[in-house]
Coordinates of C-alpha atoms and ligand atoms in Angstrom, one line a residue:
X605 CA 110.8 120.0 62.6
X606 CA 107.2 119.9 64.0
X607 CA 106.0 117.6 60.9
X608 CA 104.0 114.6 63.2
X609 CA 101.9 112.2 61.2
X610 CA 98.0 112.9 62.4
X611 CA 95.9 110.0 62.3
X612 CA 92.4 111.7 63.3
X613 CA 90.1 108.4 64.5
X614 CA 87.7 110.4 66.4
X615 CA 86.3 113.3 63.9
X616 CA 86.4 111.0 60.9
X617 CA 84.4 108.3 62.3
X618 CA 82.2 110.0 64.3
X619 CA 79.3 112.7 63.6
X620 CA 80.3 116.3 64.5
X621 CA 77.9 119.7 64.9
X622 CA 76.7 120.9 61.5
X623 CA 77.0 124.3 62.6
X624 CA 79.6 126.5 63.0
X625 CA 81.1 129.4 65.0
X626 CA 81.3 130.1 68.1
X627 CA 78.0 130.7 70.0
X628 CA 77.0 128.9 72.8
X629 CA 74.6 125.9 71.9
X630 CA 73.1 122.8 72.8
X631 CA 74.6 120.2 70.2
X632 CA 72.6 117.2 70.0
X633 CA 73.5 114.1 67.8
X634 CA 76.6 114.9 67.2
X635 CA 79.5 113.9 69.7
X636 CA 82.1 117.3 68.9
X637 CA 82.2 120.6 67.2
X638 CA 84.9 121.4 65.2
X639 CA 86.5 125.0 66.3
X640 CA 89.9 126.3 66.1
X641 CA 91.9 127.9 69.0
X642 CA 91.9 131.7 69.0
X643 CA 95.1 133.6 68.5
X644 CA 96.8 135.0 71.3
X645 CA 98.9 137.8 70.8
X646 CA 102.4 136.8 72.1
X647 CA 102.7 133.0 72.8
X648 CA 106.2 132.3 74.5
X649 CA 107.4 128.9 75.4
X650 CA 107.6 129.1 79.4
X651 CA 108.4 125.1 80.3
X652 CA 108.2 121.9 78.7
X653 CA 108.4 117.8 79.1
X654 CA 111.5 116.4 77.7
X655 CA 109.5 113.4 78.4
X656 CA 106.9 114.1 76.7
X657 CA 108.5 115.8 74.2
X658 CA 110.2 112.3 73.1
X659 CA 106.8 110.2 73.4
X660 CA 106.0 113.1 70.4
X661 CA 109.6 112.1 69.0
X662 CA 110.1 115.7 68.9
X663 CA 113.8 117.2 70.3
X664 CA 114.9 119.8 72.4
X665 CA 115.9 122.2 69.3
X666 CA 112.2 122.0 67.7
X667 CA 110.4 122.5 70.7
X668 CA 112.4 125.7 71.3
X669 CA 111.6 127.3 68.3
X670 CA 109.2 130.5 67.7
X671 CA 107.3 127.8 65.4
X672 CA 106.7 125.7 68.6
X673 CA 105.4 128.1 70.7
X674 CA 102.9 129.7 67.9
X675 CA 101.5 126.5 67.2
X676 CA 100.7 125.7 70.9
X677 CA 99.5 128.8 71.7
X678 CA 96.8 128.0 68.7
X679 CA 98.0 131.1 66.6
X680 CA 98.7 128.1 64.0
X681 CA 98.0 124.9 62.6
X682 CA 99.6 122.5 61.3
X683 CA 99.1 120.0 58.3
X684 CA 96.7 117.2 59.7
X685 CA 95.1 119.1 62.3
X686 CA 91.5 119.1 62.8
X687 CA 90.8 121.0 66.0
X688 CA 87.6 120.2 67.8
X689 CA 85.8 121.1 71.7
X690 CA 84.0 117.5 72.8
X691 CA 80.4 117.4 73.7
X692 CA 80.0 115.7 76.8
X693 CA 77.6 116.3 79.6
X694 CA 78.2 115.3 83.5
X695 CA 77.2 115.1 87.2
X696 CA 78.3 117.6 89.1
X697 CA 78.6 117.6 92.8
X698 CA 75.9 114.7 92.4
X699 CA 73.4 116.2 90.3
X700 CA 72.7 116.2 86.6
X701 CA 74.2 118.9 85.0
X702 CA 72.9 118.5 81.3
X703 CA 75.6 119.5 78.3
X704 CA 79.0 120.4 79.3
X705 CA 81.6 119.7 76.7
X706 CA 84.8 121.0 76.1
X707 CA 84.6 124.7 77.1
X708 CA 88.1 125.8 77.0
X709 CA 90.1 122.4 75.9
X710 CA 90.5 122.3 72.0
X711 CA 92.0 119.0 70.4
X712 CA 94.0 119.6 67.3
X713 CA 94.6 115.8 67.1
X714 CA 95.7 112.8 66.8
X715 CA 99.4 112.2 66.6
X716 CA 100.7 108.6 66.0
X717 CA 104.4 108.3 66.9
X718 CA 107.2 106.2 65.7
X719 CA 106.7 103.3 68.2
X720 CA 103.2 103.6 66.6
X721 CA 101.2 104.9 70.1
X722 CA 98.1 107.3 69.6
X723 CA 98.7 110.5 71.5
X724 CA 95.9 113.0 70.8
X725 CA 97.0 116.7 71.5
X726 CA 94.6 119.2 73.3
X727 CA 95.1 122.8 74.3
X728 CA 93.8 123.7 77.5
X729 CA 92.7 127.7 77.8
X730 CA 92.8 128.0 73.9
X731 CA 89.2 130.3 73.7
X732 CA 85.8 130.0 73.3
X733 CA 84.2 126.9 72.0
X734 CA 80.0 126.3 71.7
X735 CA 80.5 124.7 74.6
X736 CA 82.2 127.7 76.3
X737 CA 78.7 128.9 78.0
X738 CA 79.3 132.4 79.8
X739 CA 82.8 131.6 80.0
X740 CA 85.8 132.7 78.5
X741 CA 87.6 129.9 77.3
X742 CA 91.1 130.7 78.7
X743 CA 93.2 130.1 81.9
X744 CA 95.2 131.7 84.1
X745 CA 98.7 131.2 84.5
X746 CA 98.6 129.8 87.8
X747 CA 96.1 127.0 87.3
X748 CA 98.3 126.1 84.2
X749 CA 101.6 125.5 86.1
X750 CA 99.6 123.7 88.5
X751 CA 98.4 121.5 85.9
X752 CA 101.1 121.2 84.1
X753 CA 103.5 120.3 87.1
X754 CA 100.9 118.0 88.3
X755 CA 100.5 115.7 85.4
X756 CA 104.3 115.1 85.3
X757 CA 104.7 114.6 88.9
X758 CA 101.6 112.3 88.7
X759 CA 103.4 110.2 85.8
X760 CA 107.0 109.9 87.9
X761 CA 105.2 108.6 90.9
X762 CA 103.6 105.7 88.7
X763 CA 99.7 107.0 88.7
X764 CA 98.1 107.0 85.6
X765 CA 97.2 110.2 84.4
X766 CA 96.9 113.1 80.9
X767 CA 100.4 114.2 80.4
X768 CA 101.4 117.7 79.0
X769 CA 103.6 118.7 77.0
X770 CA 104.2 122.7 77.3
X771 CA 103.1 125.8 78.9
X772 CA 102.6 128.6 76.7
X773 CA 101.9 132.1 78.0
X774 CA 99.7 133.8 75.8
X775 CA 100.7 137.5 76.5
X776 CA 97.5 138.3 77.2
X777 CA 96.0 138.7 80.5
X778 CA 92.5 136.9 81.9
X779 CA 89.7 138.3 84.5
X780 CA 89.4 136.3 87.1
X781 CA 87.7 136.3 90.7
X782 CA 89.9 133.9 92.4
X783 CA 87.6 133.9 95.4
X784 CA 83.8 134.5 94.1
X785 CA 83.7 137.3 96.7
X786 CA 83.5 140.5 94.0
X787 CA 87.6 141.0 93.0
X788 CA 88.1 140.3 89.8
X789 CA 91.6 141.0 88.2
X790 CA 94.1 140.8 85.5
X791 CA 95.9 137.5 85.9
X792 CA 98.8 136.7 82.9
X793 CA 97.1 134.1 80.7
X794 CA 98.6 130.5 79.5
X795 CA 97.8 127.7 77.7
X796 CA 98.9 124.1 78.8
X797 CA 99.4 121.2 75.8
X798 CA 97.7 118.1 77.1
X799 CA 98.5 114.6 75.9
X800 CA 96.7 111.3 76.5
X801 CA 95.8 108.4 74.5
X802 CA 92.0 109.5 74.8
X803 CA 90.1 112.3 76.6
X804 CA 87.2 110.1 77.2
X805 CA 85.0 111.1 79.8
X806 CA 82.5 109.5 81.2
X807 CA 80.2 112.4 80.4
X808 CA 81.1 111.8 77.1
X809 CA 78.9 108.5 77.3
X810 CA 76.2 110.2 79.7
X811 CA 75.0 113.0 77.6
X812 CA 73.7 111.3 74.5
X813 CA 72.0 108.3 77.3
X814 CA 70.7 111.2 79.0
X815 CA 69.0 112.3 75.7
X816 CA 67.8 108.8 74.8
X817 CA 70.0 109.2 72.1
X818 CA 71.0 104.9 72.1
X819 CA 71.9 105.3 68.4
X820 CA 74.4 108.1 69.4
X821 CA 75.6 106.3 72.6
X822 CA 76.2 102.8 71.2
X823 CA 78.5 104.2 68.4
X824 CA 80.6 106.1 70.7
X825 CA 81.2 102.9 72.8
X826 CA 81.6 100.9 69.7
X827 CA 84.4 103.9 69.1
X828 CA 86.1 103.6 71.9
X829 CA 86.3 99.8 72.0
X830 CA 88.1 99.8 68.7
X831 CA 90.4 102.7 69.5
X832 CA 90.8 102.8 73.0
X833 CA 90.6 99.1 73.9
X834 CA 91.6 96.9 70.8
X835 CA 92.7 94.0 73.3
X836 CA 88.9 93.7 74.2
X837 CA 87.7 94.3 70.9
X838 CA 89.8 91.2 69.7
X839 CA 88.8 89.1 72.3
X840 CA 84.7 88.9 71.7
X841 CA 82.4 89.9 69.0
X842 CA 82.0 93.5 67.9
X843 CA 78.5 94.8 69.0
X844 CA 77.7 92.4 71.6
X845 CA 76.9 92.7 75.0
X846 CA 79.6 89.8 76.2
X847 CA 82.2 92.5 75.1
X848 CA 80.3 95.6 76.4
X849 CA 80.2 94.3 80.3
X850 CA 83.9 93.2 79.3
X851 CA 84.7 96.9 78.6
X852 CA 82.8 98.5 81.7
X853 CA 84.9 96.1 83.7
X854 CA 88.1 96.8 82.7
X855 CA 87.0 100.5 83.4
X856 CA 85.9 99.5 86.6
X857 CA 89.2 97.6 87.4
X858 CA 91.3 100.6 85.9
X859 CA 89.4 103.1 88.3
X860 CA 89.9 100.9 91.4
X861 CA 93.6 101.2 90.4
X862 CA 93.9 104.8 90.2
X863 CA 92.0 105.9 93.2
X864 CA 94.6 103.0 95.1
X865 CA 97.0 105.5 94.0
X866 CA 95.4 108.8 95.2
X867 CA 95.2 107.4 98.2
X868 CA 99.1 105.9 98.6
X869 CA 100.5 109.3 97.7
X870 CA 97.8 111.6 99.5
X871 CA 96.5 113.0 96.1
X872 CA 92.9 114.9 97.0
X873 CA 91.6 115.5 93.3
X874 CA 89.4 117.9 94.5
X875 CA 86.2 118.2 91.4
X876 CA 85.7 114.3 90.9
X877 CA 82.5 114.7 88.7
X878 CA 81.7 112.7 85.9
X879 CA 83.1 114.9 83.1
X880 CA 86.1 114.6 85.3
X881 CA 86.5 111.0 85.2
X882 CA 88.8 109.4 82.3
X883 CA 87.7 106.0 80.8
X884 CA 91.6 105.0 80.7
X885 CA 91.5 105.1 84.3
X886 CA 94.1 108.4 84.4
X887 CA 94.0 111.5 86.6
X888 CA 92.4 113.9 84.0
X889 CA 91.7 117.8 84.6
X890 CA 93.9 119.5 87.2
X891 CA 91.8 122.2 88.9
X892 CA 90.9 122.5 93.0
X893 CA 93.5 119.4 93.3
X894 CA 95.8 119.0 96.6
X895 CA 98.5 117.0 98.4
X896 CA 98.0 116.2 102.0
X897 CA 100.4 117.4 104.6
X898 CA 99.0 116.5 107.7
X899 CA 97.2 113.5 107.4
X900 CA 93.2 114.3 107.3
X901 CA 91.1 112.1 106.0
X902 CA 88.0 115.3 105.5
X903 CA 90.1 117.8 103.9
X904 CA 89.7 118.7 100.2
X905 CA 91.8 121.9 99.0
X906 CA 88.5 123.0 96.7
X907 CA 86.7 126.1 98.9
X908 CA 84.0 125.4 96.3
X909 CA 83.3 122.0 99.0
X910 CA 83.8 123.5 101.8
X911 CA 80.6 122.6 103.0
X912 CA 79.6 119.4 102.4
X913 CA 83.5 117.9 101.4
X914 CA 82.0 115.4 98.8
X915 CA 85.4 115.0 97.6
X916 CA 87.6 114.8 100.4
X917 CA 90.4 112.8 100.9
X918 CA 88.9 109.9 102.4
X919 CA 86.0 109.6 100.1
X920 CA 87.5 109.5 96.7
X921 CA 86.2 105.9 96.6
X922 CA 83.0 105.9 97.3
X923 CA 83.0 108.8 95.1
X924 CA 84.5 106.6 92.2
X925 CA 81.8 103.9 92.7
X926 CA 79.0 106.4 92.7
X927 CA 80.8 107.5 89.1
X928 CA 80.9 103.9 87.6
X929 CA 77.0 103.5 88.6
X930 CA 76.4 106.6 86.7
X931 CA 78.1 105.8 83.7
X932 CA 76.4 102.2 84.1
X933 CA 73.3 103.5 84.4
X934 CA 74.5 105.3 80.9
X935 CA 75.0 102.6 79.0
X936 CA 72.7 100.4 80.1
X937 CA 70.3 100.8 77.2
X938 CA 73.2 98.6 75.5
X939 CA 72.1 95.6 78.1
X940 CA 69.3 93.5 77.9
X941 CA 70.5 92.2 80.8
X942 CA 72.1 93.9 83.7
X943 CA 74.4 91.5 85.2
X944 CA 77.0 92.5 83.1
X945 CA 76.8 96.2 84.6
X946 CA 76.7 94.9 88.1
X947 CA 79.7 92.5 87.6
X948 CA 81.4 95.1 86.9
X949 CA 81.0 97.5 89.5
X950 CA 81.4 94.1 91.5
X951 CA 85.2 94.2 89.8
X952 CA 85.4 98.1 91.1
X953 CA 85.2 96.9 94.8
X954 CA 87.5 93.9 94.4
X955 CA 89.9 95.5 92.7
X956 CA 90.3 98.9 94.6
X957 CA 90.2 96.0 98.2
X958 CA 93.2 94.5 96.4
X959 CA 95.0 97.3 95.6
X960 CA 94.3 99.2 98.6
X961 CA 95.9 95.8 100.7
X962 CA 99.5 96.2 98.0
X963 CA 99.6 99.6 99.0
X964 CA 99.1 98.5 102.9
X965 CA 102.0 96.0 102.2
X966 CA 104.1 98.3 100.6
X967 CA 103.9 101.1 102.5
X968 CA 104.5 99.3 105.6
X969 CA 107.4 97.0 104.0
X970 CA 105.2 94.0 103.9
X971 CA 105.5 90.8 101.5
X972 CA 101.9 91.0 101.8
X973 CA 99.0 92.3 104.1
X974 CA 96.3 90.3 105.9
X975 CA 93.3 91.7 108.5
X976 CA 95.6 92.0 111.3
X977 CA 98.0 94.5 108.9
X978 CA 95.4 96.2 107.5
X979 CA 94.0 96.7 111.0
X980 CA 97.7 97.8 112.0
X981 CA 97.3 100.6 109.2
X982 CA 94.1 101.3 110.3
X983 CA 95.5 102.5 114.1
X984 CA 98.2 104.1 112.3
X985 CA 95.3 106.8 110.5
X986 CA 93.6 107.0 113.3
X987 CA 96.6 108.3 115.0
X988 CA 98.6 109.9 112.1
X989 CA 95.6 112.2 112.0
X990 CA 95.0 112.9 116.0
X991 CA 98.3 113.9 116.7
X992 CA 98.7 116.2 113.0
X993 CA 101.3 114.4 111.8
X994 CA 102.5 114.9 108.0
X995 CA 101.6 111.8 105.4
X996 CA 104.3 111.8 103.5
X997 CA 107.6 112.6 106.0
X998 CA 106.0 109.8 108.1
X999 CA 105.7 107.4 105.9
X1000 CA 109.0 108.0 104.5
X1001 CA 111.1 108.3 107.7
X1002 CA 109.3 104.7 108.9
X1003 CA 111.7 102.9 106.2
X1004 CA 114.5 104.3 108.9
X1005 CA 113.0 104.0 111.9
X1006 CA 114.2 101.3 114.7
X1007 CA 110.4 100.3 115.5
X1008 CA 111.4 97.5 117.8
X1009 CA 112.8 100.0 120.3
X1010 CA 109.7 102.3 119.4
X1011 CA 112.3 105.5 118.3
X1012 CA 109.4 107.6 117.6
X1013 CA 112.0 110.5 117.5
X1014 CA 113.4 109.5 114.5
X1015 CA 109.9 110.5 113.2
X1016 CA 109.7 113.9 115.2
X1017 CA 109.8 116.4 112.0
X1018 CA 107.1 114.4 110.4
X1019 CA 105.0 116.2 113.6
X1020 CA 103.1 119.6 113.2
X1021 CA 102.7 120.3 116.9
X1022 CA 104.8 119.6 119.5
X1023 CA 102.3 119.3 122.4
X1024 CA 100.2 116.8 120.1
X1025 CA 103.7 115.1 119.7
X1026 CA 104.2 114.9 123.0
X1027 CA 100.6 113.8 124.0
X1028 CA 100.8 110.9 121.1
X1029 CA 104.7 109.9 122.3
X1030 CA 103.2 106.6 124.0
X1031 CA 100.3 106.0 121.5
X1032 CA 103.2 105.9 118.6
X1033 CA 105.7 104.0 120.4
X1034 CA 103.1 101.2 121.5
X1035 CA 102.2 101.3 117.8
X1036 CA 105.8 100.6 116.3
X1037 CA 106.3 97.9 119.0
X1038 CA 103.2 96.3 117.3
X1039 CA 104.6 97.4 113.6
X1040 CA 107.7 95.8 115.2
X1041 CA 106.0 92.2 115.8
X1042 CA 104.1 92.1 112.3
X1043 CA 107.9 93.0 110.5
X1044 CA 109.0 90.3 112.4
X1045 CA 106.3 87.3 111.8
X1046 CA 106.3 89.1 107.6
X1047 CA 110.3 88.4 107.9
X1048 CA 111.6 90.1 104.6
X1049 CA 115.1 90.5 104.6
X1050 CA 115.6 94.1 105.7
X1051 CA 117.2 95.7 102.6
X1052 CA 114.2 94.5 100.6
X1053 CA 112.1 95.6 103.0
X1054 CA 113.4 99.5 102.8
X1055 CA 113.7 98.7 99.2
X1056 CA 109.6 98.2 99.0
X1057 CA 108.9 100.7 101.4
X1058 CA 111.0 103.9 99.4
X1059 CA 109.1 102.6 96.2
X1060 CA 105.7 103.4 97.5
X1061 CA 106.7 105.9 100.0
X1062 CA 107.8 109.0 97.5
X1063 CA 109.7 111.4 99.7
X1064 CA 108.9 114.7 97.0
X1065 CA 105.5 115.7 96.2
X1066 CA 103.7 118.5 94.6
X1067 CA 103.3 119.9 98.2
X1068 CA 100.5 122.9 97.2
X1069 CA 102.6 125.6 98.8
X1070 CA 105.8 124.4 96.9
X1071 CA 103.1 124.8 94.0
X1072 CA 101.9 128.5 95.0
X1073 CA 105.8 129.6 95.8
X1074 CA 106.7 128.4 92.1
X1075 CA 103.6 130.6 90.6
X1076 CA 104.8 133.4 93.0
X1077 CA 107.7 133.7 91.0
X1078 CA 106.4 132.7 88.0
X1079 CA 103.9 135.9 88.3
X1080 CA 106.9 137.6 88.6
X1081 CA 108.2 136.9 85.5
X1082 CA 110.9 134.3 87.0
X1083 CA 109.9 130.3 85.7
X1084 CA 113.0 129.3 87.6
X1085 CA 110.4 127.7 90.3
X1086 CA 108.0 126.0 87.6
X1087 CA 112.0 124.5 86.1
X1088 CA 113.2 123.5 89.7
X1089 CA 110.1 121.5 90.8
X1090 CA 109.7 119.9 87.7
X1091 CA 113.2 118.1 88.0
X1092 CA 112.8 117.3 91.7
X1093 CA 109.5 115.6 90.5
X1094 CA 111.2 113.7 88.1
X1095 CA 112.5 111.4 90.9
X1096 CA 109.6 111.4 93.5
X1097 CA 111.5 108.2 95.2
X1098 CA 115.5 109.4 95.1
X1099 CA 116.7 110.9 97.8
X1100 CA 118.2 114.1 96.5
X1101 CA 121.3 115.3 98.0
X1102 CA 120.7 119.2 98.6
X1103 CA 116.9 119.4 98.0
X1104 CA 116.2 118.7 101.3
X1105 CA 114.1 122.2 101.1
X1106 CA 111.4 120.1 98.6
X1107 CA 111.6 117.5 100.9
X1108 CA 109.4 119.3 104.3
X1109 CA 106.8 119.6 106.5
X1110 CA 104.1 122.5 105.0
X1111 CA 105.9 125.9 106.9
X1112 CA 103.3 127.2 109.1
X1113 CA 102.7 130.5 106.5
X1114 CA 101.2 128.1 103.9
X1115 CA 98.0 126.9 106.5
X1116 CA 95.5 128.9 105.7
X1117 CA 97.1 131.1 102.5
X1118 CA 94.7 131.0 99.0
X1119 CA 96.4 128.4 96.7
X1120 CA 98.4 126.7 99.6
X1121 CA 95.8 125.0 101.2
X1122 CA 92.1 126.8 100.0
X1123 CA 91.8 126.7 96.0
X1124 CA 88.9 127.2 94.1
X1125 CA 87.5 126.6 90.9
X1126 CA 88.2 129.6 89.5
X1127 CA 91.5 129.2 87.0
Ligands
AMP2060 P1 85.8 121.9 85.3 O1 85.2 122.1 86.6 O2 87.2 122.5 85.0 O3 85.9 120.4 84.9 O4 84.9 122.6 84.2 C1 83.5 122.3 84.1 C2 83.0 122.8 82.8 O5 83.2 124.2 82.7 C3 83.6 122.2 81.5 O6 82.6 122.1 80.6 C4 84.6 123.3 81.2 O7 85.0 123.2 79.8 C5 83.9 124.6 81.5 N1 84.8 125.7 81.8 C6 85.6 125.9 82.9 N2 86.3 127.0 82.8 C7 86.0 127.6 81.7 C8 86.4 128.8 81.0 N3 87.2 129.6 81.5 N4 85.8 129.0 79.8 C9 84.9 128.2 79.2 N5 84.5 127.0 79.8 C10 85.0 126.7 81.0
MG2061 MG1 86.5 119.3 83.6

């Protein structure tokens, strides 16, 4: 039975659009618009999150049920929904983008579960919304399975992120030009069912500062507190500043945390603009996203940043801190005083320096990491990425790896090139005699040490080709792919006996092939 019990905080307590329908606006003083998914003509039930499923105390026997699938396809509603497109605005690739909102994403609302959790429920690719511009308010298969995979993978390897909870194809198909270059086709539509404690952006705080709006602005925050934050809320008095800096701070320190993980699993996000950016501190809106094979510090998988790589790899956190000053600069009309706002950025920096050192110890099967390991981890990049060698079979195999005797071949199918392996032989061996020493002086016993190191070292990741072959056959009509990766995913850290096929360097097919390593926007 799909009966959940909607408790829906954010339209009742805040100011929605006075207008109606469907055309494309600029929606001022008012924070959402409410708008109900459109139809589509044959929703089917193509994979969901047991998981997830149970945080929505629903079982197996009503999510597989015609009911199911019409609902989150948005060809119905249930009792206690209120559907609704946010109004958000953002910077894009660094510049002011003006009003954004929810173009394609429709809440229906906000379910509160048994164990009394807030999980609000959003359909991604459910139509047009006021906020929908030019566009059409859908998505395409592939950039739902990729979604949809990835916020489950993301959970099971321990980074905070949205979660989802189906993919629904809609029967329908979708126009897209995957490239920009003047070939637009048919692509089979779908419709992924989000689900996070709070779609907060921080665009969401940005458009109403942007528009002076303070009045606007300071109720949203005061929102957010309350729902999103309550252990702040009780801890200092409602409306001051004291408990404003202490919320930007805990969203600084929650950032700091998440791009730590990015960087320990090789996680390129790929469109890390504002309106991309939770307040939670979660990996929110899978798009251009990719996993690194070969470890390179400049690649991003989104074509779109080709050019200038804004959001590469290896800048995802100076990219975070140029968010938080954005959304400080937001809410600063809420400060007489700015220390507060610069404290917390301050918290940013210490936090993601702390993190960054457990994932140095961790990785490397360290009680704990000083200069001269982080150093050590530093040689290992600059080396990982001369010689090609892939992120995560490396770090992996180096649980297994007799470092003292500097047994670099135990690491050989981590290599993408046998000359560069051949050239970087000495380099790597001279550097595990080194790791060798710094084991030794750290002196955890070595089961604990292999222990740590498979905890933080995953051996299965949403490799993009593994991705691409699983929409391949999706395309095809065959979700066996989308089923398969989701349950290796489920156990990022297990070695699985007889998936040792999810478990390898990118083939050499996948280099340069659309959707294995070059994705764009378009989806
Ligand atoms: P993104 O780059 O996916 O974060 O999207 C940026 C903005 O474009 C957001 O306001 C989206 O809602 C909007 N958008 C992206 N794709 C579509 C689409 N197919 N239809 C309507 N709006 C879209
Ligand atoms: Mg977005």
């Amino acid at each position: 039975m799909l009966d959940f019990r909607f408790d829906n905080a954010f339209v009742r307590e805040l100011p929605g659009d006075p207008e109606s329908g469907l055309q494309s606006r600029q929606v001022h003083g008012a924070l959402y618009s409410a708008v109900a998914p459109t139809p589509v003509a044959a929703p089917r039930l193509l994979a969901y999150s047991r998981e997830v499923a149970q945080l929505l105390d629903l079982a197996a026997a009503d999510v597989e049920t015609p009911a199911f699938a019409e609902v989150f396809g948005g060809n119905r509603l249930l009792p206690g929904m209120q559907p609704y497109a946010a109004n958000y605005g953002g910077h894009q690739f660094g510049h002011w983008a003006g009003q954004l909102g929810d173009g394609r994403a429709i809440s229906l609302g906000e379910v509160v579960n048994r164990a009394g959790q807030r999980w609000e429920l959003q359909l991604k690719g459910a139509g047009p919304t006021p906020y929908s511009r030019r566009a059409d308010g859908r998505a395409v298969l592939r950039s739902s399975i990729r979604e949809f995979l990835c916020s489950e993978a993301m959970h099971h390897l321990g980074v905070p992120t949205t979660r989802a909870l189906c993919l629904i194809g809609t029967g329908e198909t979708v126009v897209r030009d995957m490239f920009y270059d003047g070939h637009p086709r048919d692509e089979p539509g779908a419709i992924v069912c989000r689900v996070a404690p709070s779609f907060l952006r921080f665009g969401n705080f940005e458009l109403p500062a942007s528009r002076g709006d303070t009045a606007l602005l300071r109720r949203l925050v005061d929102f957010a507190i309350a729902r999103d934050f309550p252990e702040l809320a009780a801890a200092q008095a409602p409306g001051s500043e004291a408990l404003y800096a202490a919320w930007f701070g805990e969203i600084c320190a929650r950032t700091a945390v998440l791009i730590a993980h990015w960087m320990r699993v090789g996680f390129v996000h790929g469109v890390m603009n504002t309106d991309n950016l939770s307040i939670l501190g979660l990996t929110i809106d899978y798009g251009p996203y990719g996993w690194i094979d070969d470890f390179d510090p400049d690649w991003t998988p989104n074509t779109t940043d080709r050019q200038h790589r804004r959001y590469r790899f290896g800048q995802q956190a100076q990219i975070a801190y140029w968010n938080l000053g954005r959304l400080a600069g937001a809410i600063a009309p809420l400060f007489a005083d700015h220390d507060g706002l610069h404290a917390g950025l301050q918290r940013y920096v210490d936090g993601f320096v702390a993190a960054d050192r457990a994932n140095v110890a961790a990785k490397l099967g360290l009680r704990e990491a000083g200069d001269d390991e982080l150093a050590l981890m530093q040689a290992l990049h600059a080396l990982l990425r001369e010689a090609e060698v892939d992120m995560t079979l490396f770090f992996r195999g180096l649980a297994e790896v007799d470092a003292a005797a500097g047994d670099v071949d135990a690491l050989r199918a981590a290599f993408y090139d046998a000359d560069k392996f051949a050239a970087a032989r000495p380099a790597f061996e001279a550097w595990l005699r080194r790791y060798a020493q710094c084991l030794a002086r750290d002196a955890l016993p070595d089961a604990q040490r292999v222990a740590r190191m498979r905890a933080a070292n995953p051996r299965y990741v949403l490799r993009n080709y593994l991705a691409q072959q699983a929409i391949d056959r999706a395309e095809q009509g065959d979700m066996g792919g989308v089923h398969e990766l989701l349950d290796v995913l489920r156990r990022p850290y297990d070695d699985q006996p007889g998936r040792d096929a999810f478990a390898q360097r990118r083939p050499d097919w996948a280099r340069t092939r659309a959707g294995c390593s070059m994705l764009s926007c378009s989806s």
